Amino acid sequence: MSAKSPVYYNADAVRRVLNWPLVNEAVESALKAVVKPRDQKPPGSSFAIQPKRSFTACGDNSNKILFTMPAFVGNYSIASEESPGKVVSPRSTLACKLVTSFGGNPQRDPPLPSIHAHVLLFDNQTGQLSAIMAGTDLTTWRTVSASLVATKHLYFRRFGSLAETEREINVAIVGCGVQGQLHAAAFCEHFRVKQLNLYNRTEAKAQELAEQLQRELRGESATQIAVCRSAKEACQDADVICIATFSKEALIHIEDLKSKQGVHINAVGAGPGCHFSEVAPDLYRQAQVYVDCYANAEAELKGFPVPITAELGAIILDGNYPEKTAISVFQSMGAYSICQISLNLLHQPFIIKAISVFSKI
């Protein structure tokens, strides 16, 4: 008996089809699904089974690692792409994300990216492999989307349900690598950004991003963009801060924040062996900290200086937003169930024909 070959979506195909409405909705669905174990939810609720990610070193070389991230997300609903406003029947996704991190790749000739990611989608009835997707771009978009969703619910909603479309904000981007670049562009696209401050250890990279954004936003936005000489300078007047670096040392402290209240931080980077090295302990101690998934936080935030306030999905569901004057931190752990939902959406029949052309399959 022959089995149907899995569809392969290459990076080009993924890049052309990804869009913010699709990814943002997938992110919100996954964040809500991971809240509470299934046995504590009403029948028919969405749920996620997401084991701790595993780490496999290539021999004795800790600079070469394979990360394995399986997940099952059940009974989630997404608006129909074919009929806007209509919610399709609940669906479920079984998938596994595989990521390799080879730190020496950029020094190769020719250089290669240090991170490579793929997501495998399985038929959750038969267990057959249905699709393989190049996951690097999807991972980047997912991380930025989680910051957008966190900012909407942890910052804007404390000022009312319409604040994300009405309220002007100052944004600081600390770290202008791939994540910082997409964070900057996405925040300008989604929110009313009055001032955008950029800081990078190498100033030339921040200047390059500023020039790129000025070209892209010309005539479409009143956003003022500035390149700053320090993280402190970038953050001192910011309402929202996105920090995405691999710094081993804290880059922002409580004294760096404007009036030390009413600020939201998306912490998405990590130093080697530590997911929370970018933000100083004194800042964490005065903040309410939220994560995408308790299970990942318990496993990977060893030694974290304060208790976790809640999962972001719980805030989306119950509307228990921070006080207006609170400092909130979204400690992004990378809930891989989000990638699985996004992959399933891209794999739906209404999009397969288009994406297959780009994949040359």
PDB file of C-alpha atoms in Angstrom, residues 10 23 44 53 81 90 96 104-105 114 120 134 150 170 180 190 212 223 243-244 267 283 285 296 319 331 351:
ATOM      1  CA  ASN A  10      11.023  25.692   1.027  1.00  0.00           C
ATOM      2  CA  VAL A  23       0.648  34.462  12.146  1.00  0.00           C
ATOM      3  CA  GLY A  44     -14.235  21.001  23.816  1.00  0.00           C
ATOM      4  CA  ARG A  53      12.300  20.626  24.406  1.00  0.00           C
ATOM      5  CA  GLU A  81      -9.087  32.711   4.962  1.00  0.00           C
ATOM      6  CA  PRO A  90     -12.073  23.130  15.323  1.00  0.00           C
ATOM      7  CA  CYS A  96       7.633  18.515  15.602  1.00  0.00           C
ATOM      8  CA  GLY A 104      30.789  28.242  13.835  1.00  0.00           C
ATOM      9  CA  ASN A 105      28.760  28.444  10.627  1.00  0.00           C
ATOM     10  CA  SER A 114      24.125  29.521  12.634  1.00  0.00           C
ATOM     11  CA  LEU A 120       7.343  18.408  10.399  1.00  0.00           C
ATOM     12  CA  ALA A 134      11.569  25.372   6.253  1.00  0.00           C
ATOM     13  CA  ALA A 150       2.012  40.579  24.338  1.00  0.00           C
ATOM     14  CA  ASN A 170       7.637  55.515  21.979  1.00  0.00           C
ATOM     15  CA  GLY A 180      15.381  43.530  16.092  1.00  0.00           C
ATOM     16  CA  HIS A 190       0.825  47.557  13.774  1.00  0.00           C
ATOM     17  CA  GLN A 212      16.071  51.060   5.694  1.00  0.00           C
ATOM     18  CA  THR A 223       7.490  57.977  13.100  1.00  0.00           C
ATOM     19  CA  ILE A 243      15.333  43.599  23.555  1.00  0.00           C
ATOM     20  CA  ALA A 244      16.751  40.875  21.324  1.00  0.00           C
ATOM     21  CA  ALA A 267      12.575  40.148  26.262  1.00  0.00           C
ATOM     22  CA  LEU A 283      14.226  45.616  36.951  1.00  0.00           C
ATOM     23  CA  ARG A 285      12.074  42.681  40.915  1.00  0.00           C
ATOM     24  CA  ASN A 296       9.159  25.804  29.332  1.00  0.00           C
ATOM     25  CA  GLY A 319      -8.619  40.133  30.625  1.00  0.00           C
ATOM     26  CA  GLN A 331       9.741  36.710  28.783  1.00  0.00           C
ATOM     27  CA  ILE A 351      -3.229  27.768  -0.069  1.00  0.00           C
TER      28      ILE A 351
END
